[in-house]
Short mmCIF file of C-alpha atoms and ligand atoms in Angstrom, two decimals:
data_model
loop_
_atom_site.label_atom_id
_atom_site.label_comp_id
_atom_site.label_asym_id
_atom_site.label_seq_id
_atom_site.Cartn_x
_atom_site.Cartn_y
_atom_site.Cartn_z
CA MET A 1 -69.11 53.28 -75.98
CA ASN A 2 -71.91 51.66 -78.47
CA THR A 3 -75.00 52.95 -78.98
CA ILE A 4 -76.78 50.85 -76.17
CA LYS A 5 -74.15 51.64 -73.41
CA LEU A 6 -74.31 55.53 -74.41
CA THR A 7 -78.22 55.40 -73.99
CA ASP A 8 -78.23 53.29 -70.84
CA THR A 9 -75.48 55.95 -69.53
CA PHE A 10 -76.95 59.06 -70.37
CA VAL A 11 -80.64 58.89 -71.37
CA THR A 12 -83.24 59.02 -68.61
CA PRO A 13 -84.40 55.43 -68.60
CA THR A 14 -88.28 56.01 -68.77
CA TYR A 15 -88.40 53.21 -71.43
CA ASN A 16 -87.59 49.35 -71.20
CA ARG A 17 -85.62 49.03 -74.30
CA LEU A 18 -85.18 45.75 -76.37
CA PRO A 19 -81.17 45.56 -77.15
CA VAL A 20 -81.33 46.39 -80.80
CA VAL A 21 -79.73 49.53 -82.78
CA PHE A 22 -81.73 50.34 -85.81
CA GLU A 23 -80.08 51.86 -88.53
CA LYS A 24 -82.73 52.13 -91.78
CA GLY A 25 -85.89 51.27 -92.61
CA GLU A 26 -87.71 50.24 -95.93
CA GLY A 27 -91.39 49.53 -96.61
CA TYR A 28 -92.56 47.49 -93.68
CA TYR A 29 -89.00 46.25 -92.78
CA LEU A 30 -85.98 47.50 -90.45
CA TYR A 31 -82.55 46.85 -90.39
CA ASP A 32 -80.16 46.67 -87.43
CA GLN A 33 -76.27 47.75 -87.43
CA GLU A 34 -75.44 44.49 -88.44
CA GLY A 35 -77.73 44.40 -91.20
CA LYS A 36 -80.24 41.97 -89.82
CA GLU A 37 -83.66 42.63 -91.14
CA TYR A 38 -86.87 42.73 -88.96
CA LEU A 39 -90.39 42.37 -90.13
CA ASP A 40 -92.32 45.67 -88.52
CA PHE A 41 -95.58 44.93 -86.75
CA THR A 42 -95.18 48.24 -84.47
CA ALA A 43 -94.84 51.02 -86.93
CA GLY A 44 -93.20 52.92 -84.29
CA ILE A 45 -96.17 52.47 -81.80
CA GLY A 46 -98.70 53.46 -84.91
CA VAL A 47 -96.71 56.28 -86.42
CA ASN A 48 -95.07 55.11 -89.49
CA ALA A 49 -98.52 54.56 -91.32
CA LEU A 50 -96.97 54.68 -94.69
CA GLY A 51 -93.82 52.32 -93.77
CA TYR A 52 -90.05 53.54 -93.92
CA ASN A 53 -88.77 55.65 -96.84
CA HIS A 54 -92.21 56.06 -98.31
CA PRO A 55 -91.15 57.96 -101.57
CA GLN A 56 -93.61 60.44 -101.68
CA TRP A 57 -93.54 61.20 -98.23
CA ILE A 58 -89.61 61.55 -98.32
CA THR A 59 -89.98 63.85 -101.47
CA ALA A 60 -92.16 66.38 -99.96
CA THR A 61 -90.47 66.65 -96.36
CA GLN A 62 -86.95 67.01 -98.19
CA LYS A 63 -88.26 69.45 -100.44
CA GLN A 64 -89.85 71.72 -97.50
CA LEU A 65 -86.61 71.10 -95.40
CA GLY A 66 -84.51 72.57 -98.35
CA GLN A 67 -86.79 75.63 -98.73
CA LEU A 68 -88.23 76.51 -95.19
CA GLN A 69 -87.76 74.90 -92.04
CA HIS A 70 -89.59 76.96 -89.65
CA THR A 71 -91.17 80.45 -88.94
CA SER A 72 -93.24 80.12 -85.90
CA ASN A 73 -97.22 80.82 -85.78
CA LEU A 74 -96.92 84.70 -86.26
CA TYR A 75 -97.08 84.34 -90.28
CA TYR A 76 -98.52 82.17 -92.63
CA THR A 77 -97.09 78.92 -94.44
CA GLU A 78 -98.52 76.83 -97.05
CA PRO A 79 -98.24 73.28 -96.07
CA GLY A 80 -100.30 73.54 -92.65
CA ALA A 81 -103.07 75.60 -94.35
CA LYS A 82 -103.39 72.76 -96.95
CA ALA A 83 -103.31 69.78 -94.43
CA ALA A 84 -105.78 71.73 -92.22
CA GLN A 85 -108.03 71.92 -95.16
CA LYS A 86 -107.69 68.33 -96.11
CA LEU A 87 -108.62 67.47 -92.90
CA CYS A 88 -111.73 69.55 -92.52
CA VAL A 89 -112.72 68.53 -95.79
CA GLN A 90 -112.54 65.07 -95.19
CA THR A 91 -114.26 65.17 -91.96
CA GLY A 92 -116.79 67.86 -91.94
CA MET A 93 -114.95 69.59 -88.90
CA GLU A 94 -114.27 73.38 -89.02
CA HIS A 95 -111.23 74.00 -87.69
CA VAL A 96 -107.72 72.40 -86.83
CA LEU A 97 -105.10 73.46 -84.23
CA PHE A 98 -101.75 71.70 -85.08
CA VAL A 99 -99.53 70.84 -81.92
CA ASN A 100 -96.65 68.35 -81.51
CA SER A 101 -98.14 65.07 -80.06
CA GLY A 102 -100.90 63.31 -78.93
CA ALA A 103 -101.18 64.56 -75.35
CA GLU A 104 -100.82 67.88 -76.73
CA ALA A 105 -103.72 67.61 -79.03
CA ASN A 106 -105.65 66.22 -75.80
CA GLU A 107 -104.61 69.22 -73.87
CA VAL A 108 -106.28 71.39 -76.49
CA ALA A 109 -109.50 69.13 -76.15
CA ILE A 110 -109.42 69.70 -72.52
CA LYS A 111 -108.87 73.49 -72.60
CA VAL A 112 -111.67 74.17 -75.22
CA ALA A 113 -114.24 71.93 -73.39
CA ARG A 114 -113.39 73.77 -70.17
CA LYS A 115 -113.78 77.20 -72.02
CA TYR A 116 -116.90 75.86 -73.95
CA GLY A 117 -118.20 74.67 -70.39
CA HIS A 118 -117.70 77.78 -68.45
CA ALA A 119 -119.73 80.00 -70.77
CA THR A 120 -122.63 78.03 -69.94
CA ALA A 121 -121.93 77.84 -66.05
CA PRO A 122 -118.99 78.08 -63.95
CA GLU A 123 -119.28 74.64 -62.44
CA LYS A 124 -119.47 73.09 -65.96
CA HIS A 125 -116.05 71.92 -66.05
CA GLU A 126 -115.96 68.01 -65.43
CA ILE A 127 -114.81 65.92 -67.98
CA LEU A 128 -115.70 62.28 -68.13
CA THR A 129 -113.40 59.55 -69.30
CA LEU A 130 -113.21 56.00 -69.42
CA ARG A 131 -111.82 53.41 -66.71
CA ASN A 132 -108.81 51.91 -68.57
CA SER A 133 -108.48 54.66 -70.98
CA PHE A 134 -104.92 56.44 -72.16
CA HIS A 135 -104.68 59.85 -72.92
CA GLY A 136 -101.18 60.83 -72.66
CA ARG A 137 -98.23 61.55 -70.16
CA THR A 138 -98.81 65.39 -69.54
CA LEU A 139 -100.50 66.19 -66.25
CA ALA A 140 -103.79 67.09 -67.32
CA THR A 141 -103.75 63.93 -69.76
CA LEU A 142 -102.60 61.76 -66.99
CA SER A 143 -105.27 62.96 -65.00
CA ALA A 144 -107.71 62.11 -68.01
CA THR A 145 -106.18 58.71 -68.26
CA GLY A 146 -108.81 56.32 -66.25
CA GLN A 147 -106.07 53.94 -64.66
CA ASP A 148 -105.06 54.29 -60.95
CA SER A 149 -101.47 53.04 -61.85
CA PHE A 150 -100.97 56.36 -63.72
CA HIS A 151 -102.04 58.45 -61.01
CA GLN A 152 -98.78 58.09 -58.54
CA HIS A 153 -95.85 59.99 -57.76
CA PHE A 154 -96.81 63.33 -59.62
CA GLY A 155 -99.68 64.62 -57.64
CA PRO A 156 -101.44 66.94 -57.26
CA PHE A 157 -103.08 65.88 -60.46
CA SER A 158 -105.83 68.04 -62.56
CA GLU A 159 -109.03 68.31 -60.68
CA GLY A 160 -112.33 67.96 -62.50
CA PHE A 161 -111.74 64.41 -64.12
CA ASP A 162 -114.00 61.17 -63.46
CA TYR A 163 -114.00 57.95 -64.83
CA ILE A 164 -116.99 55.71 -66.59
CA GLU A 165 -116.56 52.17 -66.26
CA THR A 166 -115.78 50.92 -69.76
CA ASN A 167 -118.86 49.69 -71.72
CA SER A 168 -121.26 50.43 -68.52
CA VAL A 169 -124.35 52.54 -69.88
CA SER A 170 -125.72 52.70 -66.27
CA ASP A 171 -122.61 54.12 -64.77
CA LEU A 172 -122.42 56.57 -67.72
CA HIS A 173 -125.83 57.72 -66.79
CA GLU A 174 -124.74 57.79 -63.01
CA LYS A 175 -121.79 59.82 -63.65
CA VAL A 176 -123.36 62.16 -66.08
CA THR A 177 -124.39 65.47 -64.27
CA ASP A 178 -124.73 69.37 -64.98
CA LYS A 179 -121.14 69.81 -64.01
CA VAL A 180 -120.07 67.46 -67.14
CA CYS A 181 -118.61 69.71 -69.86
CA ALA A 182 -117.21 66.65 -71.82
CA ILE A 183 -116.71 62.84 -72.64
CA MET A 184 -113.56 61.78 -73.86
CA ILE A 185 -113.23 58.19 -75.20
CA GLU A 186 -111.31 56.23 -77.72
CA ILE A 187 -113.04 54.20 -80.06
CA VAL A 188 -110.75 51.26 -79.47
CA GLN A 189 -108.63 51.45 -76.14
CA GLY A 190 -105.15 51.02 -77.39
CA GLU A 191 -102.83 50.89 -74.56
CA GLY A 192 -105.51 49.81 -72.43
CA GLY A 193 -105.14 46.30 -74.38
CA VAL A 194 -106.76 46.90 -77.94
CA ILE A 195 -110.26 47.00 -76.41
CA PRO A 196 -112.88 48.05 -78.83
CA LEU A 197 -116.01 50.00 -76.93
CA ASP A 198 -119.15 48.37 -77.44
CA VAL A 199 -121.52 49.80 -80.32
CA ASP A 200 -124.13 50.55 -77.67
CA PHE A 201 -122.00 52.21 -75.31
CA ILE A 202 -120.80 54.52 -78.16
CA GLU A 203 -124.14 55.24 -79.24
CA GLU A 204 -125.62 55.98 -75.85
CA ILE A 205 -122.45 58.39 -75.14
CA ALA A 206 -123.13 60.38 -78.19
CA SER A 207 -126.91 60.54 -77.70
CA VAL A 208 -126.40 61.74 -73.99
CA CYS A 209 -123.79 64.34 -75.12
CA GLU A 210 -126.28 65.68 -77.92
CA GLN A 211 -129.06 65.76 -75.13
CA LYS A 212 -127.40 67.68 -72.75
CA ASP A 213 -124.93 69.89 -74.32
CA ILE A 214 -121.89 67.78 -73.32
CA LEU A 215 -118.95 67.93 -75.87
CA LEU A 216 -118.09 64.65 -77.47
CA ILE A 217 -114.19 64.40 -77.75
CA ILE A 218 -112.79 61.45 -79.57
CA ASP A 219 -109.24 60.50 -78.96
CA GLU A 220 -108.21 59.31 -82.16
CA VAL A 221 -104.41 59.47 -81.66
CA GLN A 222 -103.84 55.65 -82.13
CA THR A 223 -107.06 54.73 -83.99
CA GLY A 224 -106.99 57.52 -86.65
CA MET A 225 -105.42 58.10 -89.99
CA GLY A 226 -106.67 54.88 -91.41
CA ARG A 227 -105.55 52.74 -88.84
CA THR A 228 -109.18 50.89 -88.79
CA GLY A 229 -110.07 51.06 -92.15
CA LYS A 230 -111.61 54.40 -91.87
CA LEU A 231 -110.12 57.78 -91.70
CA PHE A 232 -111.15 57.86 -88.29
CA ALA A 233 -112.57 55.01 -86.34
CA TYR A 234 -115.32 56.90 -85.28
CA GLU A 235 -116.75 56.84 -88.78
CA HIS A 236 -117.59 53.17 -88.22
CA TYR A 237 -120.27 54.51 -86.00
CA GLY A 238 -122.96 56.86 -86.79
CA ILE A 239 -121.65 59.89 -84.61
CA LYS A 240 -120.64 63.34 -84.67
CA PRO A 241 -117.89 64.39 -82.50
CA ASP A 242 -117.16 67.88 -81.60
CA ILE A 243 -113.53 67.16 -81.17
CA VAL A 244 -111.30 64.79 -82.86
CA THR A 245 -107.58 64.62 -81.67
CA CYS A 246 -105.05 62.71 -83.87
CA ALA A 247 -101.22 62.36 -83.96
CA LYS A 248 -99.09 59.33 -84.36
CA GLY A 249 -100.41 58.24 -87.91
CA LEU A 250 -100.61 61.73 -88.94
CA GLY A 251 -96.89 62.34 -88.37
CA ASN A 252 -95.74 58.97 -90.20
CA GLY A 253 -92.45 59.50 -88.54
CA LEU A 254 -92.22 63.58 -87.82
CA PRO A 255 -93.68 64.81 -84.43
CA ILE A 256 -97.38 66.38 -85.01
CA GLY A 257 -100.76 66.48 -83.46
CA ALA A 258 -103.98 68.25 -84.16
CA ALA A 259 -107.11 69.04 -82.82
CA LEU A 260 -109.96 69.21 -84.89
CA LEU A 261 -113.06 71.22 -83.84
CA GLY A 262 -116.45 71.13 -84.87
CA GLN A 263 -119.08 73.66 -85.55
CA LYS A 264 -119.88 74.11 -81.91
CA VAL A 265 -116.40 74.60 -80.93
CA LYS A 266 -114.69 76.08 -83.70
CA ASP A 267 -114.41 79.80 -82.39
CA VAL A 268 -114.06 78.83 -78.42
CA LEU A 269 -109.95 79.44 -78.52
CA GLN A 270 -109.22 83.24 -79.29
CA PRO A 271 -105.84 84.98 -79.69
CA GLY A 272 -103.78 84.34 -76.89
CA ASP A 273 -105.85 81.35 -75.45
CA HIS A 274 -103.28 78.66 -76.92
CA GLY A 275 -99.97 78.44 -78.58
CA SER A 276 -97.23 76.07 -79.68
CA THR A 277 -93.81 77.42 -80.88
CA PHE A 278 -93.44 74.26 -83.08
CA GLY A 279 -97.20 73.63 -83.83
CA GLY A 280 -98.04 73.59 -87.50
CA ASN A 281 -94.23 73.27 -88.45
CA PRO A 282 -94.00 73.36 -92.31
CA VAL A 283 -92.00 70.40 -92.44
CA ALA A 284 -94.11 67.94 -90.37
CA THR A 285 -97.36 69.29 -92.30
CA ALA A 286 -95.59 68.98 -95.77
CA GLY A 287 -95.30 65.17 -94.71
CA ALA A 288 -98.82 65.21 -93.02
CA ASN A 289 -100.37 66.20 -96.50
CA VAL A 290 -98.69 62.96 -98.13
CA VAL A 291 -100.34 60.94 -95.57
CA LEU A 292 -103.50 62.28 -96.23
CA ASP A 293 -103.23 62.03 -99.76
CA SER A 294 -102.31 58.57 -99.42
CA LEU A 295 -105.36 57.63 -97.57
CA THR A 296 -107.62 57.26 -100.63
CA GLU A 297 -110.87 54.86 -100.56
CA GLU A 298 -108.72 52.42 -102.40
CA PHE A 299 -106.06 52.30 -99.92
CA LEU A 300 -108.51 52.25 -96.81
CA ILE A 301 -110.44 49.20 -98.59
CA ALA A 302 -106.73 47.49 -98.74
CA VAL A 303 -106.65 48.06 -94.90
CA GLU A 304 -109.68 46.54 -94.33
CA GLU A 305 -109.02 43.48 -96.58
CA ASN A 306 -105.56 42.81 -94.83
CA SER A 307 -107.14 43.19 -91.45
CA LEU A 308 -109.63 40.31 -92.15
CA TYR A 309 -106.95 38.47 -93.63
CA LEU A 310 -104.58 38.94 -90.70
CA LYS A 311 -107.14 38.34 -88.39
CA GLU A 312 -108.23 35.09 -90.07
CA GLN A 313 -104.76 33.72 -90.03
CA LEU A 314 -104.43 34.62 -86.39
CA GLU A 315 -107.29 32.89 -85.58
CA ALA A 316 -106.52 29.77 -87.46
CA LEU A 317 -103.34 29.24 -85.07
CA ASP A 318 -104.13 26.63 -82.60
CA GLU A 319 -102.31 28.47 -79.77
CA VAL A 320 -104.39 31.77 -80.23
CA GLU A 321 -106.94 32.15 -77.73
CA GLN A 322 -108.54 35.52 -78.70
CA VAL A 323 -108.07 38.08 -81.37
CA SER A 324 -109.72 41.74 -80.79
CA GLY A 325 -109.04 45.06 -82.33
CA LEU A 326 -110.65 46.92 -85.43
CA GLY A 327 -108.64 47.18 -88.90
CA LEU A 328 -104.84 46.84 -88.44
CA MET A 329 -105.02 47.31 -84.73
CA ILE A 330 -105.25 43.94 -83.22
CA GLY A 331 -104.71 42.28 -79.78
CA VAL A 332 -103.86 38.72 -79.62
CA THR A 333 -104.18 36.39 -76.37
CA PHE A 334 -102.24 32.92 -76.43
CA LYS A 335 -103.42 29.95 -74.58
CA ASN A 336 -100.11 28.95 -72.98
CA MET A 337 -97.67 31.82 -73.59
CA THR A 338 -97.77 35.48 -72.50
CA ALA A 339 -97.77 38.12 -74.90
CA LYS A 340 -94.41 39.51 -73.61
CA ASP A 341 -92.91 35.96 -74.12
CA VAL A 342 -94.20 35.76 -77.66
CA MET A 343 -93.06 39.56 -78.40
CA LEU A 344 -89.47 38.92 -77.04
CA LYS A 345 -89.04 35.24 -79.13
CA ALA A 346 -90.49 37.06 -82.12
CA LYS A 347 -87.80 39.83 -82.01
CA GLU A 348 -85.15 37.06 -82.14
CA GLU A 349 -86.84 35.60 -85.19
CA GLY A 350 -86.66 39.02 -86.67
CA VAL A 351 -90.37 40.05 -86.29
CA LEU A 352 -91.17 43.10 -84.32
CA PHE A 353 -94.53 43.01 -82.33
CA LEU A 354 -95.82 45.47 -79.46
CA THR A 355 -97.59 44.32 -76.22
CA ALA A 356 -100.53 46.29 -74.37
CA LYS A 357 -101.51 45.11 -71.14
CA ASP A 358 -101.79 41.01 -71.40
CA LYS A 359 -102.15 41.08 -75.45
CA LEU A 360 -99.78 40.67 -78.04
CA ARG A 361 -100.45 44.08 -80.17
CA LEU A 362 -99.97 44.29 -83.85
CA LEU A 363 -99.74 48.03 -85.48
CA PRO A 364 -98.07 47.05 -88.82
CA PRO A 365 -97.35 50.03 -91.25
CA LEU A 366 -100.83 50.24 -93.17
CA ILE A 367 -98.82 49.28 -96.37
CA ILE A 368 -98.34 45.82 -95.20
CA ASP A 369 -99.50 43.16 -97.67
CA LYS A 370 -100.21 39.33 -97.92
CA LYS A 371 -96.74 38.61 -98.11
CA GLY A 372 -95.94 40.33 -95.08
CA ILE A 373 -98.71 39.12 -92.86
CA ASP A 374 -97.87 35.33 -94.22
CA SER A 375 -94.24 35.92 -92.92
CA GLY A 376 -95.53 37.48 -89.26
CA ILE A 377 -97.77 34.53 -89.03
CA ALA A 378 -95.11 31.98 -90.11
CA CYS A 379 -92.79 33.72 -87.27
CA LEU A 380 -95.72 33.03 -84.68
CA LYS A 381 -96.47 29.52 -85.80
CA LYS A 382 -92.84 28.48 -85.39
CA ILE A 383 -92.51 30.16 -81.84
CA VAL A 384 -95.80 28.55 -80.71
CA THR A 385 -94.58 25.13 -82.02
CA ILE A 386 -91.25 25.32 -80.49
CA HIS A 387 -92.74 26.05 -77.22
CA ASN A 388 -95.35 23.22 -77.31
CA LEU A 389 -92.54 20.66 -78.13
CA GLU A 390 -90.45 22.12 -75.25
CA GLY A 391 -93.52 21.83 -72.94
CA VAL A 392 -93.78 17.97 -74.16
CA LYS A 393 -90.29 17.48 -73.08
C1 PLP B 401 -100.27 57.45 -77.81
C2 PLP B 401 -101.53 57.84 -77.28
C3 PLP B 401 -101.59 59.28 -76.57
C4 PLP B 401 -100.36 60.16 -76.37
O1 PLP B 401 -99.66 60.60 -77.64
P1 PLP B 401 -98.02 60.96 -77.50
O2 PLP B 401 -97.80 61.54 -78.75
O3 PLP B 401 -97.22 60.22 -76.91
O4 PLP B 401 -98.22 62.20 -76.61
C5 PLP B 401 -102.68 59.69 -76.43
N1 PLP B 401 -103.76 58.96 -76.65
C6 PLP B 401 -103.93 57.75 -77.05
C7 PLP B 401 -105.16 57.03 -77.55
C8 PLP B 401 -102.68 57.21 -77.49
O5 PLP B 401 -102.57 56.14 -78.25
#
């Protein structure tokens, strides 16, 4: 049996996969079994920040793999300690708890918030998130996800979550009660359709949190690790979160998640309060160190520049209706084509895009350059031109 048939026969069908089997990657290109080249604007859904086969990342992970693969958290290993130090030094946060995915990092944030709230009052346990948010697939993070479509089949869901209308300051004030221990937001809603929050709304949330001793949790699983041109997207605004979660880009290809804890909450979790067998694995954290070392000021400026260039090129296309997003996290709508249609046609042309709700979603490896952007734009131009010609016929 070939790989597609094997997968469809033996792997649970929780994903709609495109019929292509990838064999290798290099930079921002992927290659399938027939050797066909694909320009990648997906980065494994925001994971492969440094692209494929990044030399330092390969060297560091291979070296660690050949030396020590895993020990459990009952002992000390160096790579995790160094990665935690870098994350704290670069953000001003105090402690890091490593896990293995974005959802797990958000679980940590939820547990910290609940324990912190309980210390004030037993009923201070409610966590507010936003309508249209996405926070993961575990039961608690599904409950945190503010979309009704996610709240089916798997009930009873976790109690103690309520949802604020995205960008509604009045709804924020309505939902904030003495029961609220934390507000959790994405700076740009990724799965929700690449929707950046309004500046006023972010600032109001931060100010309410500060006034009422409510923890501010920023889910940076998709927006973090240089994706928006800063190490974390919250740095675009003058806010100071209590908890920041990250995963995707930190891993660059290996599973990892992290919850960064600020001054107020750094000691909330004590021995026995949480655990993860694989969390802080030395190979995954050896790779994370290379990601963190790579995100220099120069690198982040290049992300900003390429973002501006990419947005300009997209906006110059006749067929493009709207461009949204921050940095290299971009959503596009088209006048006469659906995002899914564009995504499927582009794949045939050898260019990979994602979708999010009604948007074409672009999450290229952060090492994308002008040449890669030009090829992607040329492909989009070709697709919309052919579509319009067919429309005229
Ligand atoms: C992807 C994502 C998650 C879930 O991460 P997993 O690693 O798939 O568990 C959580 N929050 C946001 C904002 C995400 O984009």
